[in-house]
Tab-separated table of C-alpha atoms and ligand atoms in Angstrom:
chain	number	residue	atom	x	y	z
Z	31	UNK	CA	0.000	0.000	0.000
Z	32	UNK	CA	2.663	2.455	1.033
Z	33	UNK	CA	4.679	1.813	-2.139
Z	34	UNK	CA	1.566	2.488	-4.218
Z	35	UNK	CA	0.954	5.751	-2.424
Z	36	UNK	CA	4.556	6.811	-2.941
Z	37	UNK	CA	4.438	5.990	-6.653
Z	38	UNK	CA	1.288	8.075	-6.973
Z	39	UNK	CA	2.957	10.914	-5.124
Z	40	UNK	CA	5.983	10.741	-7.402
Z	41	UNK	CA	3.818	10.734	-10.517
Z	42	UNK	CA	1.828	13.663	-9.198
Z	43	UNK	CA	5.012	15.582	-8.520
Z	44	UNK	CA	6.550	14.935	-11.900
Z	45	UNK	CA	4.099	17.599	-13.034
Z	46	UNK	CA	4.419	19.950	-10.105
Z	47	UNK	CA	7.954	21.170	-10.719
Z	48	UNK	CA	7.083	22.184	-14.256
Z	49	UNK	CA	3.487	23.328	-13.795
Z	50	UNK	CA	2.947	24.493	-10.231
Z	51	UNK	CA	0.149	26.776	-11.362
Z	52	UNK	CA	-2.147	23.854	-12.077
Z	53	UNK	CA	-4.734	24.102	-9.299
Z	54	UNK	CA	-3.259	22.065	-6.447
Z	55	UNK	CA	-5.804	19.991	-4.560
Z	56	UNK	CA	-5.915	20.412	-0.802
Z	57	UNK	CA	-4.754	17.925	1.791
Z	58	UNK	CA	-7.393	15.747	3.438
Z	59	UNK	CA	-6.270	17.054	6.813
Z	60	UNK	CA	-7.101	20.623	5.829
Z	61	UNK	CA	-10.809	20.331	6.541
Z	62	UNK	CA	-10.171	19.005	10.024
Z	63	UNK	CA	-8.193	21.961	11.349
Z	64	UNK	CA	-10.101	23.127	14.436
Z	65	UNK	CA	-10.908	26.866	14.504
Z	66	UNK	CA	-10.387	29.034	17.590
Z	67	UNK	CA	-8.755	26.055	19.291
Z	68	UNK	CA	-6.000	25.761	21.857
Z	69	UNK	CA	-2.676	25.167	20.106
Z	70	UNK	CA	0.330	23.641	21.820
Z	71	UNK	CA	3.245	24.960	19.757
Z	72	UNK	CA	6.136	22.636	20.654
Z	73	UNK	CA	8.757	23.321	17.986
Z	74	UNK	CA	11.394	23.991	20.643
Z	75	UNK	CA	11.036	20.487	22.093
Z	76	UNK	CA	8.213	17.980	22.628
Z	77	UNK	CA	6.408	17.435	25.948
Z	78	UNK	CA	2.988	16.010	26.896
Z	79	UNK	CA	0.447	18.553	25.576
Z	80	UNK	CA	-2.156	20.269	27.754
Z	81	UNK	CA	-5.287	18.114	27.979
Z	82	UNK	CA	-7.446	20.745	26.290
Z	83	UNK	CA	-5.031	21.538	23.447
Z	84	UNK	CA	-6.701	20.296	20.267
Z	85	UNK	CA	-3.814	21.220	17.970
Z	86	UNK	CA	-0.222	20.133	18.601
Z	87	UNK	CA	2.780	21.127	16.527
Z	88	UNK	CA	6.088	19.289	16.813
Z	89	UNK	CA	9.363	18.914	14.951
Z	90	UNK	CA	9.376	16.339	12.152
Z	91	UNK	CA	11.759	14.197	14.227
Z	92	UNK	CA	9.145	13.965	17.019
Z	93	UNK	CA	5.948	11.913	16.954
Z	94	UNK	CA	2.333	13.142	16.750
Z	95	UNK	CA	-0.110	12.819	19.675
Z	96	UNK	CA	-3.177	10.596	19.332
Z	97	UNK	CA	-6.521	12.364	19.258
Z	98	UNK	CA	-5.146	15.822	18.382
Z	99	UNK	CA	-4.728	17.710	15.119
Z	100	UNK	CA	-0.990	17.254	14.594
Z	101	UNK	CA	1.266	19.572	12.598
Z	102	UNK	CA	4.747	18.514	11.514
Z	103	UNK	CA	7.410	21.241	11.542
Z	104	UNK	CA	9.985	21.227	8.804
Z	105	UNK	CA	12.449	23.854	7.733
Z	106	UNK	CA	11.867	23.824	3.981
Z	107	UNK	CA	13.677	27.012	2.933
Z	108	UNK	CA	16.717	27.154	5.275
Z	109	UNK	CA	18.952	24.611	6.997
Z	110	UNK	CA	18.473	23.714	10.638
Z	111	UNK	CA	21.743	24.870	12.279
Z	112	UNK	CA	22.776	21.381	13.384
Z	113	UNK	CA	22.141	20.036	9.874
Z	114	UNK	CA	24.236	22.658	8.041
Z	115	UNK	CA	27.398	20.490	8.043
Z	116	UNK	CA	25.576	17.573	6.416
Z	117	UNK	CA	23.997	19.873	3.814
Z	118	UNK	CA	27.493	21.178	2.965
Z	119	UNK	CA	28.826	17.639	2.686
Z	120	UNK	CA	25.970	16.098	0.674
Z	121	UNK	CA	24.212	18.972	-1.122
Z	122	UNK	CA	26.580	21.924	-1.140
Z	123	UNK	CA	25.343	23.182	-4.519
Z	124	UNK	CA	21.825	23.563	-3.057
Z	125	UNK	CA	22.984	26.135	-0.477
Z	126	UNK	CA	22.544	29.743	-1.574
Z	127	UNK	CA	25.695	31.814	-2.161
Z	128	UNK	CA	26.207	35.511	-2.747
Z	129	UNK	CA	28.137	37.072	-5.641
Z	130	UNK	CA	31.399	36.603	-3.732
Z	131	UNK	CA	30.678	32.896	-3.289
Z	132	UNK	CA	29.855	33.082	0.419
Z	133	UNK	CA	26.895	31.237	1.890
Z	134	UNK	CA	23.825	33.425	2.463
Z	135	UNK	CA	22.976	32.979	6.135
Z	136	UNK	CA	19.987	34.032	8.237
Z	137	UNK	CA	22.131	35.521	11.035
Z	138	UNK	CA	19.338	35.567	13.603
Z	139	UNK	CA	19.206	31.760	13.639
Z	140	UNK	CA	22.475	30.815	11.883
Z	141	UNK	CA	20.523	28.992	9.189
Z	142	UNK	CA	21.878	28.854	5.621
Z	143	UNK	CA	19.317	29.696	2.921
Z	144	UNK	CA	18.461	26.968	0.427
Z	145	UNK	CA	18.893	27.894	-3.230
Z	146	UNK	CA	15.378	27.785	-4.672
Z	147	UNK	CA	16.312	30.099	-7.568
Z	148	UNK	CA	16.210	27.687	-10.519
Z	149	UNK	CA	13.903	24.865	-11.647
Z	150	UNK	CA	16.904	22.499	-11.452
Z	151	UNK	CA	17.805	23.407	-7.858
Z	152	UNK	CA	14.131	23.213	-6.827
Z	153	UNK	CA	13.879	19.723	-8.301
Z	154	UNK	CA	16.982	18.623	-6.398
Z	155	UNK	CA	15.748	20.219	-3.165
Z	156	UNK	CA	12.417	18.496	-3.598
Z	157	UNK	CA	14.250	15.172	-3.700
Z	158	UNK	CA	15.852	15.994	-0.322
Z	159	UNK	CA	12.763	17.369	1.413
Z	160	UNK	CA	10.071	15.065	0.005
Z	161	UNK	CA	11.146	12.142	2.195
Z	162	UNK	CA	10.627	14.373	5.258
Z	163	UNK	CA	7.084	15.084	4.090
Z	164	UNK	CA	6.522	11.380	3.495
Z	165	UNK	CA	7.728	10.598	7.031
Z	166	UNK	CA	5.354	13.198	8.497
Z	167	UNK	CA	2.496	11.391	6.739
Z	168	UNK	CA	3.658	7.923	7.707
Z	169	UNK	CA	4.047	8.988	11.342
Z	170	UNK	CA	0.413	10.145	11.354
Z	171	UNK	CA	0.630	13.935	11.196
Z	172	UNK	CA	-2.341	15.810	9.673
Z	173	UNK	CA	-0.428	18.766	8.277
Z	174	UNK	CA	3.031	20.216	7.728
Z	175	UNK	CA	4.430	23.680	8.412
Z	176	UNK	CA	7.037	24.700	5.824
Z	177	UNK	CA	9.174	27.156	7.757
Z	178	UNK	CA	11.021	30.156	6.319
Z	179	UNK	CA	8.832	30.731	3.293
Z	180	UNK	CA	10.047	34.340	3.575
Z	181	UNK	CA	13.730	33.429	3.064
Z	182	UNK	CA	13.690	35.432	-0.171
Z	183	UNK	CA	13.324	38.619	1.908
Z	184	UNK	CA	16.693	37.792	3.553
Z	185	UNK	CA	18.492	36.754	0.355
Z	186	UNK	CA	19.887	40.146	-0.704
Z	187	UNK	CA	17.998	39.812	-3.958
Z	188	UNK	CA	19.297	36.321	-4.805
Z	189	UNK	CA	15.791	34.829	-4.460
Z	190	UNK	CA	12.381	36.142	-5.491
Z	191	UNK	CA	8.827	35.785	-4.259
Z	192	UNK	CA	8.148	33.839	-7.467
Z	193	UNK	CA	10.838	31.305	-6.478
Z	194	UNK	CA	9.178	30.865	-3.077
Z	195	UNK	CA	5.762	30.388	-4.695
Z	196	UNK	CA	7.086	27.802	-7.188
Z	197	UNK	CA	8.828	25.777	-4.500
Z	198	UNK	CA	5.826	25.986	-2.147
Z	199	UNK	CA	3.566	24.675	-4.905
Z	200	UNK	CA	5.861	21.709	-5.506
Z	201	UNK	CA	5.993	20.867	-1.782
Z	202	UNK	CA	2.232	21.334	-1.345
Z	203	UNK	CA	1.565	19.081	-4.304
Z	204	UNK	CA	3.746	16.382	-2.793
Z	205	UNK	CA	1.978	16.690	0.581
Z	206	UNK	CA	-1.514	16.821	-0.888
Z	207	UNK	CA	-0.926	13.663	-2.907
Z	208	UNK	CA	-0.687	11.915	0.472
Z	209	UNK	CA	-3.581	13.733	2.119
Z	210	UNK	CA	-1.313	15.941	4.237
Z	211	UNK	CA	-2.429	19.570	4.605
Z	212	UNK	CA	0.183	22.324	4.272
Z	213	UNK	CA	0.527	25.598	6.151
Z	214	UNK	CA	1.882	28.907	4.949
Z	215	UNK	CA	4.346	30.264	7.532
Z	216	UNK	CA	4.490	34.065	7.914
Z	217	UNK	CA	5.339	35.937	4.653
Z	218	UNK	CA	2.224	38.165	4.531
Z	219	UNK	CA	3.097	39.314	0.988
Z	220	UNK	CA	2.510	35.750	-0.238
Z	221	UNK	CA	-0.917	35.178	1.337
Z	222	UNK	CA	-2.621	36.535	-1.778
Z	223	UNK	CA	-0.811	33.896	-3.875
Z	224	UNK	CA	-2.660	31.095	-2.084
Z	225	UNK	CA	-4.188	29.760	-5.292
Z	226	UNK	CA	-0.702	29.283	-6.718
Z	227	UNK	CA	1.001	27.968	-3.597
Z	228	UNK	CA	-1.868	25.692	-2.601
Z	229	UNK	CA	-1.522	26.361	1.128
Z	230	UNK	CA	-4.458	25.131	3.226
Z	231	UNK	CA	-4.048	27.357	6.263
Z	232	UNK	CA	-1.578	29.816	7.786
Z	233	UNK	CA	0.700	29.752	10.826
Z	234	UNK	CA	1.650	33.281	11.670
Z	235	UNK	CA	4.038	34.735	14.219
Z	236	UNK	CA	3.386	38.213	15.625
Z	237	UNK	CA	0.913	39.463	13.021
Z	238	UNK	CA	-0.684	41.569	15.771
Z	239	UNK	CA	2.657	43.040	16.821
Z	240	UNK	CA	3.482	43.702	13.147
Z	241	UNK	CA	-0.029	44.987	12.305
Z	242	UNK	CA	-0.434	42.567	9.391
Z	243	UNK	CA	-3.080	40.057	10.548
Z	244	UNK	CA	-5.646	41.277	8.012
Z	245	UNK	CA	-3.355	40.264	5.151
Z	246	UNK	CA	-3.760	36.701	6.385
Z	247	UNK	CA	-7.358	36.681	7.624
Z	248	UNK	CA	-8.739	38.098	4.393
Z	249	UNK	CA	-7.270	35.081	2.590
Z	250	UNK	CA	-7.444	32.354	5.248
Z	251	UNK	CA	-10.315	33.585	7.444
Z	252	UNK	CA	-10.345	31.356	10.553
Z	253	UNK	CA	-7.957	28.797	8.985
Z	254	UNK	CA	-5.104	30.387	10.854
Z	255	UNK	CA	-2.917	29.811	13.879
Z	256	UNK	CA	-1.426	32.903	15.473
Z	257	UNK	CA	1.547	32.949	17.811
Z	258	UNK	CA	2.289	36.135	19.698
Z	259	UNK	CA	5.331	36.633	21.927
Z	260	UNK	CA	4.283	39.757	23.832
Z	261	UNK	CA	1.494	40.068	26.353
Z	262	UNK	CA	-0.035	43.330	25.010
Z	263	UNK	CA	-0.104	42.011	21.422
Z	264	UNK	CA	-1.616	38.745	22.650
Z	265	UNK	CA	-4.394	40.571	24.541
Z	266	UNK	CA	-5.194	42.725	21.512
Z	267	UNK	CA	-5.199	39.662	19.244
Z	268	UNK	CA	-7.612	37.799	21.524
Z	269	UNK	CA	-9.930	40.812	21.617
Z	270	UNK	CA	-9.832	41.158	17.825
Z	271	UNK	CA	-9.939	37.509	16.657
Z	272	UNK	CA	-10.008	35.193	19.660
Z	273	UNK	CA	-13.379	33.699	18.810
Z	274	UNK	CA	-12.385	32.671	15.266
Z	275	UNK	CA	-8.600	32.238	15.095
Z	276	UNK	CA	-6.453	29.917	17.223
Z	277	UNK	CA	-4.135	32.191	19.191
Z	278	UNK	CA	-1.390	31.359	21.667
Z	279	UNK	CA	1.063	33.425	23.725
Z	280	UNK	CA	4.484	31.750	23.840
Z	281	UNK	CA	7.949	32.586	25.104
Z	282	UNK	CA	10.315	33.527	22.272
Z	283	UNK	CA	12.514	30.499	22.880
Z	284	UNK	CA	9.440	28.252	22.434
Z	285	UNK	CA	10.762	26.308	25.410
Z	286	UNK	CA	9.403	22.908	26.432
Z	287	UNK	CA	7.058	22.851	29.467
Z	288	UNK	CA	8.888	22.775	32.759
Z	289	UNK	CA	11.869	24.864	31.596
Z	290	UNK	CA	12.396	28.249	33.299
Z	291	UNK	CA	10.835	30.908	31.079
Z	292	UNK	CA	8.242	28.587	29.545
Z	293	UNK	CA	5.075	30.511	28.692
Z	294	UNK	CA	1.912	29.144	27.053
Z	295	UNK	CA	-1.408	30.987	27.395
Z	296	UNK	CA	-4.666	30.964	25.523
Z	297	UNK	CA	-7.309	33.621	24.988
Z	298	UNK	CA	-9.698	33.852	27.941
Z	299	UNK	CA	-7.275	32.163	30.334
S	255	LIG	C1	26.892	28.670	12.321
S	255	LIG	O1	26.868	27.478	11.569
S	255	LIG	C2	28.108	27.144	10.982
S	255	LIG	C3	27.870	25.943	10.069
S	255	LIG	O2	27.414	24.830	10.786
S	255	LIG	C4	29.119	26.879	12.063
S	255	LIG	O3	30.373	26.557	11.499
S	255	LIG	C5	29.248	28.117	12.951
S	255	LIG	O4	30.087	27.819	14.035
S	255	LIG	C6	27.882	28.560	13.459
S	255	LIG	N1	28.011	29.846	14.121
S	255	LIG	C7	27.459	30.096	15.298
S	255	LIG	C8	27.651	31.497	15.799
S	255	LIG	O5	26.866	29.261	15.946
């Protein structure tokens, strides 16, 4: 069965790198995303979720939690810092370089940008990242978050929004072929391109603090998860959208429960 599903996914994706504009179907998990639900955002380390959290997000190397809507985190546009050495060793040509030949690095997180600038590099990157998507599905996740969609804004002009849209469409196609829903992460300028990217819902950090929530809600409505990191922004977000959008207040380190500095609050609590 699994082999059959994978063959189908491969066939489906043979088309997606060349024709991402062809209306991508949505993932089966998309319709099940609870609205205005409690979200346990665990990308900084897994721990047993709160009993009333209906949505749980974890790293792709962690396992989903039975009975919840589970989202699989994967860094699809930049390297995870601890994986940079293996990218350099095995896929050095897929790491973005500037005109001087130096790696283009997101300094805030020390993550090297992936080179999504050509159809050839996107095809090769898809071959690296697709197995991660497949594992999310096989492990039982409902959806995937493709982090750093906005890498092009940090690329010093080496990448474009069009590159990000093309690569998103290819990844979404791969996920949808297996019934996995896909989330847009941040990048408000790309919300309007939803028909081309094929994203099912949005996961947005600090849209209240950045005064850009409407750019997402007018496209995604209540199909949105909002993470705020400051108390005033969180309160304002709850007042504005708390009955339709899933909103959580987290500490910036997204620490696991029990660690000093851990913060996880929901609207109305
Ligand atoms: C950033 O990542 C590179 C590549 O893995 C590593 O050599 C370097 O030490 C890291 N820098 C910091 C400040 O962690």
